[in-house]
PDB file of C-alpha atoms in Angstrom:
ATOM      1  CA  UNK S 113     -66.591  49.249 -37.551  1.00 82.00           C
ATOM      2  CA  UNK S 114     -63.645  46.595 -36.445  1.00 87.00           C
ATOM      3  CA  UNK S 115     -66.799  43.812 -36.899  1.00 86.00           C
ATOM      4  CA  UNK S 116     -67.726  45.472 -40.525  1.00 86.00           C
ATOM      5  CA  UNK S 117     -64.197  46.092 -42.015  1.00 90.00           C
ATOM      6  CA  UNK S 118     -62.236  42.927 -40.005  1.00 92.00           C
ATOM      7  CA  UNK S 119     -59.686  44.875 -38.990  1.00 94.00           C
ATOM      8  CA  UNK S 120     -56.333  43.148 -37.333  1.00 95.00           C
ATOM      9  CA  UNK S 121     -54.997  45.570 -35.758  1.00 95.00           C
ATOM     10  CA  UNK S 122     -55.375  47.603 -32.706  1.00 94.00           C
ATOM     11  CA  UNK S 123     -53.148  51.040 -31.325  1.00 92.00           C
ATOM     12  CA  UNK S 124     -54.809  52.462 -28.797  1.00 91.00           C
ATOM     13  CA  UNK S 125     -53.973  53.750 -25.238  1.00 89.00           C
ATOM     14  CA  UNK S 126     -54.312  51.554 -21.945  1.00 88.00           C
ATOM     15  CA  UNK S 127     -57.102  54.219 -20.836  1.00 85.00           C
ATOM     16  CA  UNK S 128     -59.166  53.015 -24.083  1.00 90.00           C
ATOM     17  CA  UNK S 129     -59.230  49.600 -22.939  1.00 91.00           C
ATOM     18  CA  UNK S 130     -60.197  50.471 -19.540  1.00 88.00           C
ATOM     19  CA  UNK S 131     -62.984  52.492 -21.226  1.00 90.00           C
ATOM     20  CA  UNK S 132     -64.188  49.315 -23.173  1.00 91.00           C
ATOM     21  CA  UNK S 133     -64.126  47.350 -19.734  1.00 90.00           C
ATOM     22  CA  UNK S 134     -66.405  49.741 -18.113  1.00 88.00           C
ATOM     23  CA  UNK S 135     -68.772  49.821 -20.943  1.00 91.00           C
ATOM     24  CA  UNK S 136     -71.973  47.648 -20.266  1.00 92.00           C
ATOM     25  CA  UNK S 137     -72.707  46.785 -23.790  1.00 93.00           C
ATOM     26  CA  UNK S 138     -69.094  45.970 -24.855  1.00 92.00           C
ATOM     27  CA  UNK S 139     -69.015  42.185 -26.119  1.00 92.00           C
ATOM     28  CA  UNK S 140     -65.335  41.057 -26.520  1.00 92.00           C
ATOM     29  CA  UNK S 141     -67.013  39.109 -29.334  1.00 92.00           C
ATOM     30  CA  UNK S 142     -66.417  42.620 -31.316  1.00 91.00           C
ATOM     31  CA  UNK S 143     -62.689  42.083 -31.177  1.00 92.00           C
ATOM     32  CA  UNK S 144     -62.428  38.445 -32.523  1.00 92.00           C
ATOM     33  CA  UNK S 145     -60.998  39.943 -36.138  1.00 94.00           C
ATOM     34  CA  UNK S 146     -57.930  41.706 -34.054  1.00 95.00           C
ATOM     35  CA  UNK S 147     -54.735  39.620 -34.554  1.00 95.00           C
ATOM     36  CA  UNK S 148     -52.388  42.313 -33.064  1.00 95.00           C
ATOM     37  CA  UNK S 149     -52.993  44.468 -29.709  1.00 95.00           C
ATOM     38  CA  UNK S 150     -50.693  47.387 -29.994  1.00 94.00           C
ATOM     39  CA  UNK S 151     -50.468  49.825 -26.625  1.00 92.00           C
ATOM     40  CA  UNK S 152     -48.011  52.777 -26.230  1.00 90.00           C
ATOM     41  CA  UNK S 153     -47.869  56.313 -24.451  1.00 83.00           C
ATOM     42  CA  UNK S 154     -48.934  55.102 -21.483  1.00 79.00           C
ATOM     43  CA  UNK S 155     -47.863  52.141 -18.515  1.00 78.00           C
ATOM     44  CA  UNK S 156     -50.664  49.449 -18.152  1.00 85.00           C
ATOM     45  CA  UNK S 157     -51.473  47.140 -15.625  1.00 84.00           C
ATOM     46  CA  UNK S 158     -51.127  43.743 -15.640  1.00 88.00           C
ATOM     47  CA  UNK S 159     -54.930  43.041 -14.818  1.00 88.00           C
ATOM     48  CA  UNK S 160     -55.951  45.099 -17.204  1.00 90.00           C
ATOM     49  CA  UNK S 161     -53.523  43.088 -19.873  1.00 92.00           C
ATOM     50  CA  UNK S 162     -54.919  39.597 -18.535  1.00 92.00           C
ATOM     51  CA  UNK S 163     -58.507  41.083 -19.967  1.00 93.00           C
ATOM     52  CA  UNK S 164     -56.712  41.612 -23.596  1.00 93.00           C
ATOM     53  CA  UNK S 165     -54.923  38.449 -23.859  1.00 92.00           C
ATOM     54  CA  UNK S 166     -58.641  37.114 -22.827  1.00 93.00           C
ATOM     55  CA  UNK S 167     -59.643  38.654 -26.371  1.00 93.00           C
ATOM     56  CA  UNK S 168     -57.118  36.708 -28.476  1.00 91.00           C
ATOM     57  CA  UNK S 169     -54.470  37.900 -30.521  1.00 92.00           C
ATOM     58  CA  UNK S 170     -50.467  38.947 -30.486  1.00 94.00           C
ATOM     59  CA  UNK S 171     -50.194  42.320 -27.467  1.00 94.00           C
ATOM     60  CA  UNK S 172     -47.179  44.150 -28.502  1.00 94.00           C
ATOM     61  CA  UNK S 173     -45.739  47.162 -26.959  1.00 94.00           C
ATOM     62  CA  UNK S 174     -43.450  50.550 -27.701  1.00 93.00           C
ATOM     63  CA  UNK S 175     -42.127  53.761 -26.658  1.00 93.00           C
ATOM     64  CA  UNK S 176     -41.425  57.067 -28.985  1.00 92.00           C
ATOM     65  CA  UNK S 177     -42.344  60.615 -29.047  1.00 91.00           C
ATOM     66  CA  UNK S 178     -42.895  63.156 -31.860  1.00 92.00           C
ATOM     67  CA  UNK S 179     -39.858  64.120 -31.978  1.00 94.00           C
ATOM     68  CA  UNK S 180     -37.847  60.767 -32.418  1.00 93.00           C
ATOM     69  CA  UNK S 181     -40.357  60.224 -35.502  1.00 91.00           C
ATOM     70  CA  UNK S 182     -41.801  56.842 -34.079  1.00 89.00           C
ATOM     71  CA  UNK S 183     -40.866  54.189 -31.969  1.00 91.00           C
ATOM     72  CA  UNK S 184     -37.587  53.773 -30.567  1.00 93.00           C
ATOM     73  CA  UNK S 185     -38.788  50.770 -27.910  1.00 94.00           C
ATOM     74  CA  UNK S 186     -40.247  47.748 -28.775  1.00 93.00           C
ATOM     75  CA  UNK S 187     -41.077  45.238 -26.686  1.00 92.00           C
ATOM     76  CA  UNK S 188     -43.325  41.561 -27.491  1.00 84.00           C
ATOM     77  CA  UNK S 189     -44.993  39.774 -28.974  1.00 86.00           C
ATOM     78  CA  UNK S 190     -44.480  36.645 -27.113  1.00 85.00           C
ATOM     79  CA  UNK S 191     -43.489  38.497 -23.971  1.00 89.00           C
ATOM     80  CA  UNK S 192     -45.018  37.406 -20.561  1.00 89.00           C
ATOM     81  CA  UNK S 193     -47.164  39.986 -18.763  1.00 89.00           C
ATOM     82  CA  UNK S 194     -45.103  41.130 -16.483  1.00 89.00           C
ATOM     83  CA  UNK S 195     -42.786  41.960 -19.058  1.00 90.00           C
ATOM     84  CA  UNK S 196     -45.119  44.058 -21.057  1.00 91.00           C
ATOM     85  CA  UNK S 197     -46.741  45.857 -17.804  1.00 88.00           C
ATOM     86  CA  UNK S 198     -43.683  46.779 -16.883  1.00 87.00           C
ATOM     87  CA  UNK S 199     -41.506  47.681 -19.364  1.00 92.00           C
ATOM     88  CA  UNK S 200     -41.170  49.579 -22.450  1.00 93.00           C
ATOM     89  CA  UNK S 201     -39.131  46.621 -24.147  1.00 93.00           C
ATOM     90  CA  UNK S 202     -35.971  47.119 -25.648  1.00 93.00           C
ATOM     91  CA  UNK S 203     -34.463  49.864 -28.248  1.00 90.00           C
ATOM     92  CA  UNK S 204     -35.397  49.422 -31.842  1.00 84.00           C
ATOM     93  CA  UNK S 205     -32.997  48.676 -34.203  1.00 76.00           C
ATOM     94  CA  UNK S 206     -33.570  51.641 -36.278  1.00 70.00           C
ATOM     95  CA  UNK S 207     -32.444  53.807 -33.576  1.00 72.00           C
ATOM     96  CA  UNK S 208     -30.040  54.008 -30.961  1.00 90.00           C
ATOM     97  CA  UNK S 209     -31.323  54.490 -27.185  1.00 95.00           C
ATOM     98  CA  UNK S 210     -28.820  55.505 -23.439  1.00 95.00           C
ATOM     99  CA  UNK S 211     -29.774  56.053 -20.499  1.00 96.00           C
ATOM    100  CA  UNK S 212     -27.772  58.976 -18.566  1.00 96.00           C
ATOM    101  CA  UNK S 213     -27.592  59.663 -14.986  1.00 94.00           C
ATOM    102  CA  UNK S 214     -27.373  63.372 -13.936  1.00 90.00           C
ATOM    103  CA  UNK S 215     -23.747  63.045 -13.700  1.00 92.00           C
ATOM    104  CA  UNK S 216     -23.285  61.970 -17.812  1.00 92.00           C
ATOM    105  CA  UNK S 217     -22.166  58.472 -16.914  1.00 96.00           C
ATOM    106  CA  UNK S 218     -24.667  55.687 -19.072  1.00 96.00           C
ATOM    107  CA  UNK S 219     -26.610  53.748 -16.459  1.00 96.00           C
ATOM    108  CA  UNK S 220     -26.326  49.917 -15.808  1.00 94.00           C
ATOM    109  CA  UNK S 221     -28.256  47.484 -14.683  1.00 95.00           C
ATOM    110  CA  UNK S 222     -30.732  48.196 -11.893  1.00 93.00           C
ATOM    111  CA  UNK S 223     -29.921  52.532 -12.357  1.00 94.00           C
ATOM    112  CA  UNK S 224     -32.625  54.931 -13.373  1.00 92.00           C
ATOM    113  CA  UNK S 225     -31.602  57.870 -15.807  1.00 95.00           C
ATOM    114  CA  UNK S 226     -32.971  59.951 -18.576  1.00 96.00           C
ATOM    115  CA  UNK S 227     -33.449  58.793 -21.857  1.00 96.00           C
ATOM    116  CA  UNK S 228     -31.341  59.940 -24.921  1.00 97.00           C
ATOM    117  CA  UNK S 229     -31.915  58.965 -28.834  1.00 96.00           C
ATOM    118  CA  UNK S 230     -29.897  59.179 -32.110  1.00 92.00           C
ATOM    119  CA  UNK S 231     -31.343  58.143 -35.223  1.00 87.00           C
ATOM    120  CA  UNK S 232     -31.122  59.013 -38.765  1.00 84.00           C
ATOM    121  CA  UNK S 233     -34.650  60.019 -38.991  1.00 85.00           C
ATOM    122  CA  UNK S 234     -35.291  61.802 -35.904  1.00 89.00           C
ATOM    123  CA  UNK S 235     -36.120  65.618 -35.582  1.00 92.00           C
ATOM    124  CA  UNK S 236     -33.081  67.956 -36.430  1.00 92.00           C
ATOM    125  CA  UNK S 237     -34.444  71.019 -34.705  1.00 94.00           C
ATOM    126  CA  UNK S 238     -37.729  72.910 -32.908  1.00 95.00           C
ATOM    127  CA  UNK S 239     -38.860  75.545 -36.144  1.00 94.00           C
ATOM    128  CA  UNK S 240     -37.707  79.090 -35.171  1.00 95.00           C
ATOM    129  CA  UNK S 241     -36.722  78.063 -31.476  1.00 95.00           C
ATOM    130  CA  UNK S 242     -33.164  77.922 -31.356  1.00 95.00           C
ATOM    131  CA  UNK S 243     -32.995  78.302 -27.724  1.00 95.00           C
ATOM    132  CA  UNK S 244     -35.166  75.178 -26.933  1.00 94.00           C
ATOM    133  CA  UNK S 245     -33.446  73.244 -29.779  1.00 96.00           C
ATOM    134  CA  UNK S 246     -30.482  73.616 -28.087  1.00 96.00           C
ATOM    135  CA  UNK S 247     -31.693  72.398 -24.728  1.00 94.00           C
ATOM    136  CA  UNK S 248     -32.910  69.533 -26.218  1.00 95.00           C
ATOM    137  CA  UNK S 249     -29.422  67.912 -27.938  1.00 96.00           C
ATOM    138  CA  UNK S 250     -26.045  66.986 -26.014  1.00 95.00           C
ATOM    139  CA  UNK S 251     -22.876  67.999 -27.629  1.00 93.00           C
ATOM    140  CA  UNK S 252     -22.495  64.686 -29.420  1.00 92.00           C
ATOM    141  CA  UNK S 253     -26.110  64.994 -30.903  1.00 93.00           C
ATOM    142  CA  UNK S 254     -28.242  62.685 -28.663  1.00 95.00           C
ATOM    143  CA  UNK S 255     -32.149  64.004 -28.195  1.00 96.00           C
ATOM    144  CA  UNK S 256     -32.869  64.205 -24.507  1.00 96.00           C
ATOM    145  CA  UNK S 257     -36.084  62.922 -24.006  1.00 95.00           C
ATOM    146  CA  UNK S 258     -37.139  64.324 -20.628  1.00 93.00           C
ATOM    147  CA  UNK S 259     -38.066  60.444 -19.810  1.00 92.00           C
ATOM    148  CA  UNK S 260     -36.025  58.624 -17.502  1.00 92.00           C
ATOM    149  CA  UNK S 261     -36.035  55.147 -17.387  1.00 93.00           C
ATOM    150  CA  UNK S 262     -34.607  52.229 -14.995  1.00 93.00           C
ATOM    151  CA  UNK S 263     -32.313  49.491 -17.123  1.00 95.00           C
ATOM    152  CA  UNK S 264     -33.671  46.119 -16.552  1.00 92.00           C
ATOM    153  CA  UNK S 265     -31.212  43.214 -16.404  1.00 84.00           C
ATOM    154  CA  UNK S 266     -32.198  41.534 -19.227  1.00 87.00           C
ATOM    155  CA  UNK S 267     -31.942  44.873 -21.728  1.00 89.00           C
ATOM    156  CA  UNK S 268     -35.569  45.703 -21.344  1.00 94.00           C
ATOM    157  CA  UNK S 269     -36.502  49.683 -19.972  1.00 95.00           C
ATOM    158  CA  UNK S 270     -38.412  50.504 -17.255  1.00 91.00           C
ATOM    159  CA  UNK S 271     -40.292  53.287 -18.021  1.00 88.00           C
ATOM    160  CA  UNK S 272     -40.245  55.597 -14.532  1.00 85.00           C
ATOM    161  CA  UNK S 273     -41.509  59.001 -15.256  1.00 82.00           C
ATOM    162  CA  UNK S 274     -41.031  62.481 -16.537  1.00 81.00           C
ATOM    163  CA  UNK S 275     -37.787  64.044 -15.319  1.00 80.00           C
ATOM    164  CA  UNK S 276     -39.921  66.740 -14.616  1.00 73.00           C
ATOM    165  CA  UNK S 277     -42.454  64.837 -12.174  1.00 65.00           C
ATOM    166  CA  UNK S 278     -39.297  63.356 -10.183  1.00 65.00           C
ATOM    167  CA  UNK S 279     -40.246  64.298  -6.623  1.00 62.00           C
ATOM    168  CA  UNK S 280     -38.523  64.081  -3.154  1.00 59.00           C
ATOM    169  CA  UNK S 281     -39.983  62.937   0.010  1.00 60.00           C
ATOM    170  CA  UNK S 282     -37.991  62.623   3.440  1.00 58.00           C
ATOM    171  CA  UNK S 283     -34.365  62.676   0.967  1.00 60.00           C
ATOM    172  CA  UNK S 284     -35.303  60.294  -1.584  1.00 63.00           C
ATOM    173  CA  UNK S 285     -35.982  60.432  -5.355  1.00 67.00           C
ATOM    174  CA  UNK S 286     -39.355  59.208  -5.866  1.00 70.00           C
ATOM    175  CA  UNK S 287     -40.676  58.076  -9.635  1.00 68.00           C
ATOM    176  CA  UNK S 288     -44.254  58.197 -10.475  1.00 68.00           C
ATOM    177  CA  UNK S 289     -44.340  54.745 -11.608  1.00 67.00           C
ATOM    178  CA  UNK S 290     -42.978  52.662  -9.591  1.00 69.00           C
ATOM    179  CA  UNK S 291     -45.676  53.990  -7.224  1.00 72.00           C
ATOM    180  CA  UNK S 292     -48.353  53.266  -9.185  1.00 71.00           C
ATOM    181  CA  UNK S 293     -47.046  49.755  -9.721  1.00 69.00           C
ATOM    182  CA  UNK S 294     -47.312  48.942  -6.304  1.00 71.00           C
ATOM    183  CA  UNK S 295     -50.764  50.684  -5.818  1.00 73.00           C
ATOM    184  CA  UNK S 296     -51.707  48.800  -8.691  1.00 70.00           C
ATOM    185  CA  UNK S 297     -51.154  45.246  -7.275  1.00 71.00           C
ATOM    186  CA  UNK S 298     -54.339  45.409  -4.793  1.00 71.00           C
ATOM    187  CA  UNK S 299     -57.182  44.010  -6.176  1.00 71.00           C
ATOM    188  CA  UNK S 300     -59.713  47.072  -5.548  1.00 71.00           C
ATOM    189  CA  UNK S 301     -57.804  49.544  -7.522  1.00 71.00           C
ATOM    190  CA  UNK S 302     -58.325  49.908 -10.856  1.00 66.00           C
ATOM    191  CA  UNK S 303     -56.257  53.179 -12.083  1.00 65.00           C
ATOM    192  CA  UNK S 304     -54.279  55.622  -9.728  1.00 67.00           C
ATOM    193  CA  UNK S 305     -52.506  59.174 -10.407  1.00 61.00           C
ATOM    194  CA  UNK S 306     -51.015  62.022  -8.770  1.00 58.00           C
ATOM    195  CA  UNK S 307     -48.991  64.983  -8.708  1.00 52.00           C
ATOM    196  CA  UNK S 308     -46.268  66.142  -6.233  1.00 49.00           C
ATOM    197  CA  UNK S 309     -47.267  68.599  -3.455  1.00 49.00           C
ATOM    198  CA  UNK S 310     -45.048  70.890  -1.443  1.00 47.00           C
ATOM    199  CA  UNK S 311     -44.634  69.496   2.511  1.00 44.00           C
ATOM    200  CA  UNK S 312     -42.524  70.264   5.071  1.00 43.00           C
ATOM    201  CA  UNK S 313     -40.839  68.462   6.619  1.00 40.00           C
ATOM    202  CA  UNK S 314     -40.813  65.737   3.970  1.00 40.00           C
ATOM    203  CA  UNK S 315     -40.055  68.447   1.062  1.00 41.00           C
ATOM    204  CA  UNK S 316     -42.856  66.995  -0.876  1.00 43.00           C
ATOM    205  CA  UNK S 317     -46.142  64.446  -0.911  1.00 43.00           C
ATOM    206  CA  UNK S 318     -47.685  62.766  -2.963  1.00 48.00           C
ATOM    207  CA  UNK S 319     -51.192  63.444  -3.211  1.00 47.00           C
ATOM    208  CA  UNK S 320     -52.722  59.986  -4.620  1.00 50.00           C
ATOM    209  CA  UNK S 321     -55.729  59.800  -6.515  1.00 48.00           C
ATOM    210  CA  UNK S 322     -56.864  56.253  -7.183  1.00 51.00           C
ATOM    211  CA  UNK S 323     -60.322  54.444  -8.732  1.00 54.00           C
ATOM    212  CA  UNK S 324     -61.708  51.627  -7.733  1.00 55.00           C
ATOM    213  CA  UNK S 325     -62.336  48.820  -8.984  1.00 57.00           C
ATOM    214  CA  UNK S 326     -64.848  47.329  -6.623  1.00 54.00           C
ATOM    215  CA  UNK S 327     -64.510  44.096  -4.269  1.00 54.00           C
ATOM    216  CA  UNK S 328     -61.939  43.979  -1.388  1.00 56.00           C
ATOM    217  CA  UNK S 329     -61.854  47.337   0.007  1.00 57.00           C
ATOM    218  CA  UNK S 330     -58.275  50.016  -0.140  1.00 58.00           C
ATOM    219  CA  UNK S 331     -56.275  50.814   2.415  1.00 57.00           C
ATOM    220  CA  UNK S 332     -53.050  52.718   1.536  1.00 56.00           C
ATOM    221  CA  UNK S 333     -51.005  51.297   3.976  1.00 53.00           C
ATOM    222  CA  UNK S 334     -51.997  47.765   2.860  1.00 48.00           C
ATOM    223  CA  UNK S 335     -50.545  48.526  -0.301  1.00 49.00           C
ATOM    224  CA  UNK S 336     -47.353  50.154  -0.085  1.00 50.00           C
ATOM    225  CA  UNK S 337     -46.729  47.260   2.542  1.00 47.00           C
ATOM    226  CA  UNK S 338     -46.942  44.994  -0.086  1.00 45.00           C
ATOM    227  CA  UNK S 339     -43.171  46.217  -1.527  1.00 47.00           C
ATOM    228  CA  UNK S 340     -41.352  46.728   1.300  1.00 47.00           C
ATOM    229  CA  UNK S 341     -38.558  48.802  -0.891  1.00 46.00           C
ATOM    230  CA  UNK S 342     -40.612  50.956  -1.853  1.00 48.00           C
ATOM    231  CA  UNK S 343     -43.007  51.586   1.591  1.00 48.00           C
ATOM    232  CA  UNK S 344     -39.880  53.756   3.485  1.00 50.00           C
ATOM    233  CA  UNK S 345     -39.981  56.187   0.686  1.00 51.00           C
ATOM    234  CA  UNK S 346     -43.412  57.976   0.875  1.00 47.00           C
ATOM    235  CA  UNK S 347     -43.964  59.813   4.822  1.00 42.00           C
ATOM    236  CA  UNK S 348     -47.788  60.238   4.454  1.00 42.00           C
ATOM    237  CA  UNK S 349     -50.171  60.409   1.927  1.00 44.00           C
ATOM    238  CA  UNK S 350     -54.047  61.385   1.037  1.00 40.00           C
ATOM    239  CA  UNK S 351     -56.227  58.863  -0.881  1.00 43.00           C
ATOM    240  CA  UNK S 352     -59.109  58.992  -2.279  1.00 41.00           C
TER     241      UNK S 352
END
């Protein structure tokens, strides 16, 4: 169809273009018509990015949710890959976008919080849940996305997690994403996931599902020695 109608433009999740990848009669050659590569609702890696740029065209990024009506992130085109695979870009301006620590102070540079929105456009209320609305605005009318997010230097969001997948091993707060970011760096793994499991005495675990991706072989201790900041936060761990 994208060979047929010469379309330009492409919104799809990171998982799709792993699924292309691992198809055997995928031809990149399909593609040539696409001038813009648009990913969202998901982090990709930045192997799995080199492969797009491979295909041609602009790779743009953003971040938004039902609720705030579309994108309130934006980050490329132009941006380097590291950018991109690691960040959700910076807020749109259609929109205004804080990040909050759990104490109501807005975060700085280098602090993780959750993610609040106010925008003209957004959504006013949940129908016929008044309860739930309620939970989900502050007092001065900011959405609270449930996301938190670490603010990058430069302006750019880090995309971290759910607040509600935050988990705590051996006293320290421990973000779904910057794990996979580090598991994601070896060369043999091509996607990893996991939920949080209760452990004592390290309150909880991660339990670590990964794919691979063939060639050099994974070991788990390899890879979280590869970022030494974040290798004292996880006790032990199951792979496979």
């Amino acid at each position: 169809l994208i060979e047929q109608a010469r379309i330009n433009v492409l919104q799809i999740f990171p998982a799709m273009y792993q699924m292309l990848l691992a198809e055997p009669s995928f031809r990149p050659e399909k593609l040539k018509s696409i001038e813009w590569h648009f990913f969202s609702g998901a982090p990709i890696s930045e192997s799995l990015l080199a492969h797009v740029r491979s295909w041609g065209g602009q790779i743009i990024t953003s971040y938004g949710m039902s609720e705030t009506c579309g994108s309130v992130t934006y980050g490329g085109p132009g941006l380097p890959d590291e950018v991109l695979a690691n960040t959700i870009g910076k807020p749109t301006p259609e929109g205004e976008v804080r990040v909050v620590s759990p104490t109501g102070a807005i975060c700085g540079p280098g602090q993780v919080g959750e993610m609040h929105v106010r925008r003209d456009f957004g959504m006013t209320e949940y129908f016929n849940r008044p309860e739930q609305t309620g939970r989900a605005f502050t007092d001065d009318g900011w959405f609270k996305t449930g996301d938190l997010a670490l603010v990058m230097e430069e302006g750019h969001l880090r995309f971290v997690g759910r607040l509600s997948e935050m988990f705590k091993s051996g006293g320290y707060n421990v973000y779904p994403r910057e794990v996979e970011l580090v598991l994601e760096a070896h060369p043999a793994v091509a996607r990893v996931w996991y939920p949080g499991l209760a452990s004592h005495p390290q309150h909880e675990l991660a339990m670590l599902h990964q794919k691979g991706s063939g060639g050099a072989g994974f070991s788990f201790d390899v890879a979280v020695g590869r970022d030494a900041a974040f290798g004292g936060k996880i006790g032990r761990a199951a792979c496979r």
